[in-house]
PDB file of C-alpha atoms in Angstrom:
ATOM      1  CA  MET A   1     -62.171  49.110 184.135  1.00 70.00           C
ATOM      2  CA  THR A   2     -63.746  49.347 180.715  1.00 89.00           C
ATOM      3  CA  ILE A   3     -63.179  46.969 177.881  1.00 91.00           C
ATOM      4  CA  THR A   4     -61.207  49.634 176.008  1.00 91.00           C
ATOM      5  CA  GLY A   5     -58.914  50.115 179.011  1.00 90.00           C
ATOM      6  CA  PHE A   6     -58.450  46.375 179.355  1.00 91.00           C
ATOM      7  CA  ILE A   7     -57.596  46.032 175.636  1.00 93.00           C
ATOM      8  CA  PHE A   8     -55.151  48.956 175.913  1.00 93.00           C
ATOM      9  CA  TRP A   9     -53.304  47.426 178.896  1.00 93.00           C
ATOM     10  CA  ALA A  10     -53.331  43.983 177.311  1.00 94.00           C
ATOM     11  CA  PHE A  11     -51.790  45.464 174.146  1.00 95.00           C
ATOM     12  CA  ILE A  12     -49.103  47.231 176.208  1.00 96.00           C
ATOM     13  CA  ALA A  13     -48.308  44.023 178.142  1.00 96.00           C
ATOM     14  CA  VAL A  14     -48.096  41.913 174.962  1.00 96.00           C
ATOM     15  CA  SER A  15     -45.885  44.549 173.306  1.00 94.00           C
ATOM     16  CA  ILE A  16     -43.498  44.618 176.261  1.00 95.00           C
ATOM     17  CA  VAL A  17     -43.267  40.824 176.345  1.00 96.00           C
ATOM     18  CA  TYR A  18     -42.658  40.780 172.580  1.00 94.00           C
ATOM     19  CA  LEU A  19     -39.859  43.374 172.878  1.00 94.00           C
ATOM     20  CA  ILE A  20     -38.276  41.393 175.711  1.00 95.00           C
ATOM     21  CA  ILE A  21     -38.322  38.252 173.563  1.00 95.00           C
ATOM     22  CA  ILE A  22     -36.693  40.102 170.647  1.00 94.00           C
ATOM     23  CA  TYR A  23     -34.028  41.562 172.933  1.00 95.00           C
ATOM     24  CA  ASN A  24     -33.244  38.168 174.473  1.00 96.00           C
ATOM     25  CA  ASN A  25     -32.978  36.582 171.015  1.00 95.00           C
ATOM     26  CA  LEU A  26     -30.533  39.288 169.901  1.00 95.00           C
ATOM     27  CA  VAL A  27     -28.423  38.747 173.008  1.00 96.00           C
ATOM     28  CA  SER A  28     -28.423  35.003 172.352  1.00 96.00           C
ATOM     29  CA  LEU A  29     -27.290  35.521 168.750  1.00 95.00           C
ATOM     30  CA  LYS A  30     -24.477  37.840 169.838  1.00 95.00           C
ATOM     31  CA  HIS A  31     -23.213  35.277 172.322  1.00 95.00           C
ATOM     32  CA  ASN A  32     -23.471  32.466 169.756  1.00 94.00           C
ATOM     33  CA  VAL A  33     -21.075  34.405 167.527  1.00 93.00           C
ATOM     34  CA  SER A  34     -18.675  34.869 170.452  1.00 92.00           C
ATOM     35  CA  LYS A  35     -18.889  31.180 171.316  1.00 93.00           C
ATOM     36  CA  ALA A  36     -18.279  30.168 167.704  1.00 92.00           C
ATOM     37  CA  TRP A  37     -15.223  32.429 167.573  1.00 89.00           C
ATOM     38  CA  SER A  38     -13.916  30.962 170.831  1.00 89.00           C
ATOM     39  CA  ASN A  39     -14.191  27.462 169.355  1.00 89.00           C
ATOM     40  CA  ILE A  40     -12.062  28.532 166.379  1.00 88.00           C
ATOM     41  CA  ASP A  41      -9.631  30.272 168.696  1.00 86.00           C
ATOM     42  CA  VAL A  42      -9.015  27.078 170.684  1.00 88.00           C
ATOM     43  CA  LEU A  43      -8.329  25.053 167.539  1.00 88.00           C
ATOM     44  CA  LEU A  44      -6.021  27.726 166.125  1.00 86.00           C
ATOM     45  CA  LYS A  45      -4.041  27.668 169.364  1.00 87.00           C
ATOM     46  CA  GLN A  46      -3.734  23.886 169.240  1.00 88.00           C
ATOM     47  CA  ARG A  47      -2.545  23.988 165.631  1.00 86.00           C
ATOM     48  CA  HIS A  48      -0.183  26.856 166.468  1.00 85.00           C
ATOM     49  CA  ASP A  49       1.421  24.649 169.119  1.00 85.00           C
ATOM     50  CA  GLU A  50       1.717  21.613 166.803  1.00 84.00           C
ATOM     51  CA  LEU A  51       3.249  23.314 163.747  1.00 84.00           C
ATOM     52  CA  PRO A  52       6.749  23.898 165.183  1.00 83.00           C
ATOM     53  CA  LYS A  53       6.949  20.199 166.051  1.00 82.00           C
ATOM     54  CA  LEU A  54       6.022  19.270 162.469  1.00 82.00           C
ATOM     55  CA  VAL A  55       8.499  21.722 160.969  1.00 79.00           C
ATOM     56  CA  GLU A  56      11.292  20.504 163.242  1.00 79.00           C
ATOM     57  CA  THR A  57      10.574  16.874 162.328  1.00 77.00           C
ATOM     58  CA  CYS A  58      10.630  17.778 158.627  1.00 79.00           C
ATOM     59  CA  ARG A  59      13.768  19.900 159.004  1.00 72.00           C
ATOM     60  CA  GLN A  60      15.713  16.811 160.052  1.00 72.00           C
ATOM     61  CA  TYR A  61      14.964  15.155 156.703  1.00 68.00           C
ATOM     62  CA  MET A  62      14.322  17.995 154.292  1.00 70.00           C
ATOM     63  CA  GLN A  63      17.619  19.855 154.214  1.00 66.00           C
ATOM     64  CA  TYR A  64      16.959  21.400 150.805  1.00 60.00           C
ATOM     65  CA  GLU A  65      13.401  22.525 151.448  1.00 70.00           C
ATOM     66  CA  GLN A  66      14.059  25.363 153.900  1.00 74.00           C
ATOM     67  CA  ASP A  67      11.999  27.794 151.817  1.00 76.00           C
ATOM     68  CA  THR A  68       8.848  25.697 152.254  1.00 78.00           C
ATOM     69  CA  LEU A  69       9.451  25.295 155.978  1.00 79.00           C
ATOM     70  CA  GLU A  70      10.009  29.041 156.383  1.00 80.00           C
ATOM     71  CA  LYS A  71       6.777  29.828 154.517  1.00 81.00           C
ATOM     72  CA  VAL A  72       4.842  27.582 156.887  1.00 83.00           C
ATOM     73  CA  MET A  73       6.368  29.286 159.923  1.00 84.00           C
ATOM     74  CA  GLN A  74       5.751  32.778 158.487  1.00 85.00           C
ATOM     75  CA  ALA A  75       2.131  31.883 157.781  1.00 86.00           C
ATOM     76  CA  ARG A  76       1.836  30.502 161.314  1.00 86.00           C
ATOM     77  CA  ALA A  77       3.092  33.819 162.684  1.00 87.00           C
ATOM     78  CA  SER A  78       0.601  35.740 160.500  1.00 87.00           C
ATOM     79  CA  VAL A  79      -2.273  33.624 161.799  1.00 86.00           C
ATOM     80  CA  ALA A  80      -1.175  34.216 165.392  1.00 86.00           C
ATOM     81  CA  THR A  81      -0.922  37.977 164.839  1.00 88.00           C
ATOM     82  CA  ALA A  82      -4.349  38.213 163.183  1.00 85.00           C
ATOM     83  CA  GLN A  83      -5.843  36.006 165.890  1.00 82.00           C
ATOM     84  CA  GLN A  84      -4.434  38.184 168.679  1.00 83.00           C
ATOM     85  CA  LYS A  85      -5.685  41.366 167.011  1.00 84.00           C
ATOM     86  CA  GLY A  86      -9.103  39.839 166.325  1.00 79.00           C
ATOM     87  CA  ASP A  87      -8.749  40.890 162.669  1.00 80.00           C
ATOM     88  CA  ILE A  88     -11.114  38.505 160.887  1.00 81.00           C
ATOM     89  CA  SER A  89     -10.187  39.517 157.319  1.00 77.00           C
ATOM     90  CA  ALA A  90      -6.433  39.248 158.013  1.00 82.00           C
ATOM     91  CA  LEU A  91      -7.051  35.889 159.667  1.00 83.00           C
ATOM     92  CA  GLY A  92      -8.787  34.616 156.525  1.00 80.00           C
ATOM     93  CA  SER A  93      -5.779  35.611 154.389  1.00 81.00           C
ATOM     94  CA  ALA A  94      -3.274  34.165 156.848  1.00 84.00           C
ATOM     95  CA  GLU A  95      -5.269  30.926 157.104  1.00 82.00           C
ATOM     96  CA  GLY A  96      -5.211  30.594 153.314  1.00 81.00           C
ATOM     97  CA  ALA A  97      -1.442  31.081 153.206  1.00 83.00           C
ATOM     98  CA  LEU A  98      -0.975  28.532 155.974  1.00 84.00           C
ATOM     99  CA  ARG A  99      -3.200  25.960 154.247  1.00 82.00           C
ATOM    100  CA  MET A 100      -1.234  26.406 151.019  1.00 82.00           C
ATOM    101  CA  GLY A 101       2.065  26.106 152.892  1.00 83.00           C
ATOM    102  CA  LEU A 102       0.941  22.936 154.640  1.00 84.00           C
ATOM    103  CA  GLY A 103      -0.278  21.505 151.341  1.00 82.00           C
ATOM    104  CA  SER A 104       3.137  22.200 149.837  1.00 81.00           C
ATOM    105  CA  LEU A 105       4.907  20.725 152.846  1.00 82.00           C
ATOM    106  CA  PHE A 106       2.874  17.515 152.784  1.00 81.00           C
ATOM    107  CA  ALA A 107       3.299  17.192 149.018  1.00 80.00           C
ATOM    108  CA  ILE A 108       7.074  17.697 149.193  1.00 77.00           C
ATOM    109  CA  ALA A 109       7.267  15.185 152.047  1.00 78.00           C
ATOM    110  CA  GLU A 110       6.232  12.545 149.503  1.00 78.00           C
ATOM    111  CA  ALA A 111       9.741  12.814 148.028  1.00 76.00           C
ATOM    112  CA  TYR A 112      11.302  11.834 151.357  1.00 76.00           C
ATOM    113  CA  PRO A 113      10.502   8.183 152.143  1.00 76.00           C
ATOM    114  CA  GLU A 114      12.382   8.304 155.449  1.00 77.00           C
ATOM    115  CA  LEU A 115      10.288  11.267 156.545  1.00 74.00           C
ATOM    116  CA  LYS A 116       7.026   9.628 155.467  1.00 73.00           C
ATOM    117  CA  ALA A 117       7.973   6.540 157.487  1.00 74.00           C
ATOM    118  CA  ASP A 118       8.831   8.549 160.614  1.00 76.00           C
ATOM    119  CA  GLN A 119       6.224   7.870 163.335  1.00 80.00           C
ATOM    120  CA  SER A 120       6.497  11.391 164.690  1.00 79.00           C
ATOM    121  CA  PHE A 121       5.832  12.888 161.245  1.00 80.00           C
ATOM    122  CA  GLN A 122       2.867  10.581 160.670  1.00 82.00           C
ATOM    123  CA  HIS A 123       1.382  11.474 164.046  1.00 83.00           C
ATOM    124  CA  LEU A 124       1.881  15.230 163.528  1.00 83.00           C
ATOM    125  CA  GLN A 125       0.538  15.087 159.982  1.00 84.00           C
ATOM    126  CA  ALA A 126      -2.597  13.273 161.172  1.00 85.00           C
ATOM    127  CA  ARG A 127      -2.998  15.669 164.108  1.00 86.00           C
ATOM    128  CA  ILE A 128      -2.668  18.796 161.954  1.00 85.00           C
ATOM    129  CA  THR A 129      -4.944  17.384 159.263  1.00 86.00           C
ATOM    130  CA  GLY A 130      -7.545  16.654 161.943  1.00 88.00           C
ATOM    131  CA  LEU A 131      -7.183  20.175 163.330  1.00 88.00           C
ATOM    132  CA  GLU A 132      -7.562  21.627 159.817  1.00 86.00           C
ATOM    133  CA  ASN A 133     -10.814  19.707 159.368  1.00 88.00           C
ATOM    134  CA  SER A 134     -12.068  20.856 162.769  1.00 90.00           C
ATOM    135  CA  ILE A 135     -11.174  24.464 161.979  1.00 88.00           C
ATOM    136  CA  ALA A 136     -13.104  24.217 158.706  1.00 86.00           C
ATOM    137  CA  ASP A 137     -16.146  22.871 160.585  1.00 89.00           C
ATOM    138  CA  ARG A 138     -15.933  25.576 163.252  1.00 91.00           C
ATOM    139  CA  ARG A 139     -15.423  28.220 160.584  1.00 89.00           C
ATOM    140  CA  GLU A 140     -18.664  27.113 158.935  1.00 91.00           C
ATOM    141  CA  PHE A 141     -20.477  27.302 162.295  1.00 92.00           C
ATOM    142  CA  TYR A 142     -18.980  30.753 162.977  1.00 92.00           C
ATOM    143  CA  ASN A 143     -20.041  32.089 159.575  1.00 92.00           C
ATOM    144  CA  GLU A 144     -23.552  30.694 160.056  1.00 94.00           C
ATOM    145  CA  SER A 145     -23.799  32.366 163.475  1.00 95.00           C
ATOM    146  CA  VAL A 146     -22.540  35.651 162.031  1.00 94.00           C
ATOM    147  CA  ASN A 147     -24.995  35.450 159.148  1.00 95.00           C
ATOM    148  CA  ILE A 148     -27.979  34.795 161.426  1.00 95.00           C
ATOM    149  CA  ASN A 149     -26.930  37.672 163.708  1.00 95.00           C
ATOM    150  CA  ASN A 150     -26.391  40.088 160.812  1.00 95.00           C
ATOM    151  CA  VAL A 151     -29.737  39.239 159.203  1.00 95.00           C
ATOM    152  CA  ARG A 152     -31.671  39.565 162.451  1.00 94.00           C
ATOM    153  CA  ILE A 153     -30.272  42.979 163.360  1.00 94.00           C
ATOM    154  CA  GLU A 154     -31.376  44.264 159.930  1.00 94.00           C
ATOM    155  CA  GLN A 155     -34.906  42.828 160.025  1.00 93.00           C
ATOM    156  CA  PHE A 156     -37.893  44.782 161.235  1.00 92.00           C
ATOM    157  CA  PRO A 157     -38.799  45.019 164.142  1.00 90.00           C
ATOM    158  CA  ASP A 158     -35.507  43.600 165.469  1.00 93.00           C
ATOM    159  CA  LEU A 159     -33.512  46.418 163.905  1.00 92.00           C
ATOM    160  CA  ILE A 160     -35.242  48.963 166.162  1.00 93.00           C
ATOM    161  CA  LEU A 161     -34.038  47.247 169.321  1.00 92.00           C
ATOM    162  CA  ALA A 162     -30.672  46.375 167.742  1.00 94.00           C
ATOM    163  CA  ARG A 163     -29.978  50.021 166.971  1.00 94.00           C
ATOM    164  CA  PHE A 164     -31.332  51.238 170.290  1.00 94.00           C
ATOM    165  CA  PHE A 165     -29.159  48.836 172.289  1.00 94.00           C
ATOM    166  CA  GLY A 166     -26.124  49.038 169.962  1.00 94.00           C
ATOM    167  CA  PHE A 167     -26.042  45.479 168.646  1.00 94.00           C
ATOM    168  CA  LYS A 168     -23.464  45.290 165.882  1.00 93.00           C
ATOM    169  CA  SER A 169     -22.867  43.166 162.831  1.00 92.00           C
ATOM    170  CA  PHE A 170     -19.885  40.819 162.666  1.00 92.00           C
ATOM    171  CA  THR A 171     -17.476  40.041 159.835  1.00 88.00           C
ATOM    172  CA  LEU A 172     -17.586  36.687 158.056  1.00 87.00           C
ATOM    173  CA  LEU A 173     -14.399  34.636 158.028  1.00 82.00           C
ATOM    174  CA  GLU A 174     -13.720  34.317 154.295  1.00 76.00           C
ATOM    175  CA  PHE A 175     -10.960  33.300 151.926  1.00 64.00           C
ATOM    176  CA  THR A 176      -9.784  35.541 149.082  1.00 59.00           C
ATOM    177  CA  SER A 177     -10.208  34.287 145.520  1.00 55.00           C
ATOM    178  CA  GLU A 178      -6.479  33.444 145.265  1.00 52.00           C
ATOM    179  CA  GLU A 179      -6.760  31.202 148.314  1.00 47.00           C
ATOM    180  CA  LEU A 180      -9.634  29.242 146.787  1.00 47.00           C
ATOM    181  CA  VAL A 181      -7.568  28.136 143.780  1.00 48.00           C
ATOM    182  CA  ASP A 182      -6.551  24.478 143.916  1.00 50.00           C
ATOM    183  CA  LEU A 183      -2.958  23.805 144.834  1.00 46.00           C
ATOM    184  CA  ASP A 184      -0.928  22.500 141.873  1.00 49.00           C
ATOM    185  CA  ILE A 185       0.532  19.378 143.462  1.00 44.00           C
ATOM    186  CA  LYS A 186       2.298  18.320 140.239  1.00 47.00           C
ATOM    187  CA  SER A 187       4.411  21.489 140.216  1.00 48.00           C
ATOM    188  CA  LEU A 188       5.498  20.811 143.794  1.00 41.00           C
ATOM    189  CA  PHE A 189       6.927  17.424 142.770  1.00 41.00           C
ATOM    190  CA  GLU A 190       8.820  18.908 139.841  1.00 47.00           C
ATOM    191  CA  ARG A 191      11.116  21.003 142.048  1.00 43.00           C
TER     192      ARG A 191
END
């Protein structure tokens, strides 16, 4: 074999190894996004199971705040629907509505000393607050995974393999501008 032949076959071998590495990295990124979504999904399910308990505990004390309780339950249903459909943009909107409803509920609960003193309410409030924090952390991890995936499938030479093998971009889990506005706690106490 001549030196030119050896260089040619070495180039082909290195190219194939390089393409295999790119492909494996793209597969890894795709599965990281799926794993990140699964982590959010588990936390959403846990919160979904805890919210009726919180609402029922509050209902016993907050007879005149049915509107707030209903908003929380409607938002919970919207989150569940978006989660089941896998609709990321609808989930972001529903999550925002649920966060605002929970903020209102916890703020209004301040006007009910018996409710605030109830051990069940305190436990559920702490549990849901912890789940909210975990969801925010997982959401950040999901969005980072999505961003890395989306950038890689658009970069050269990765985009060649991504298009050839049908790798797709994913949607970020985002809040709308209305959902980013701070909740006016003072107005909730003036009811």
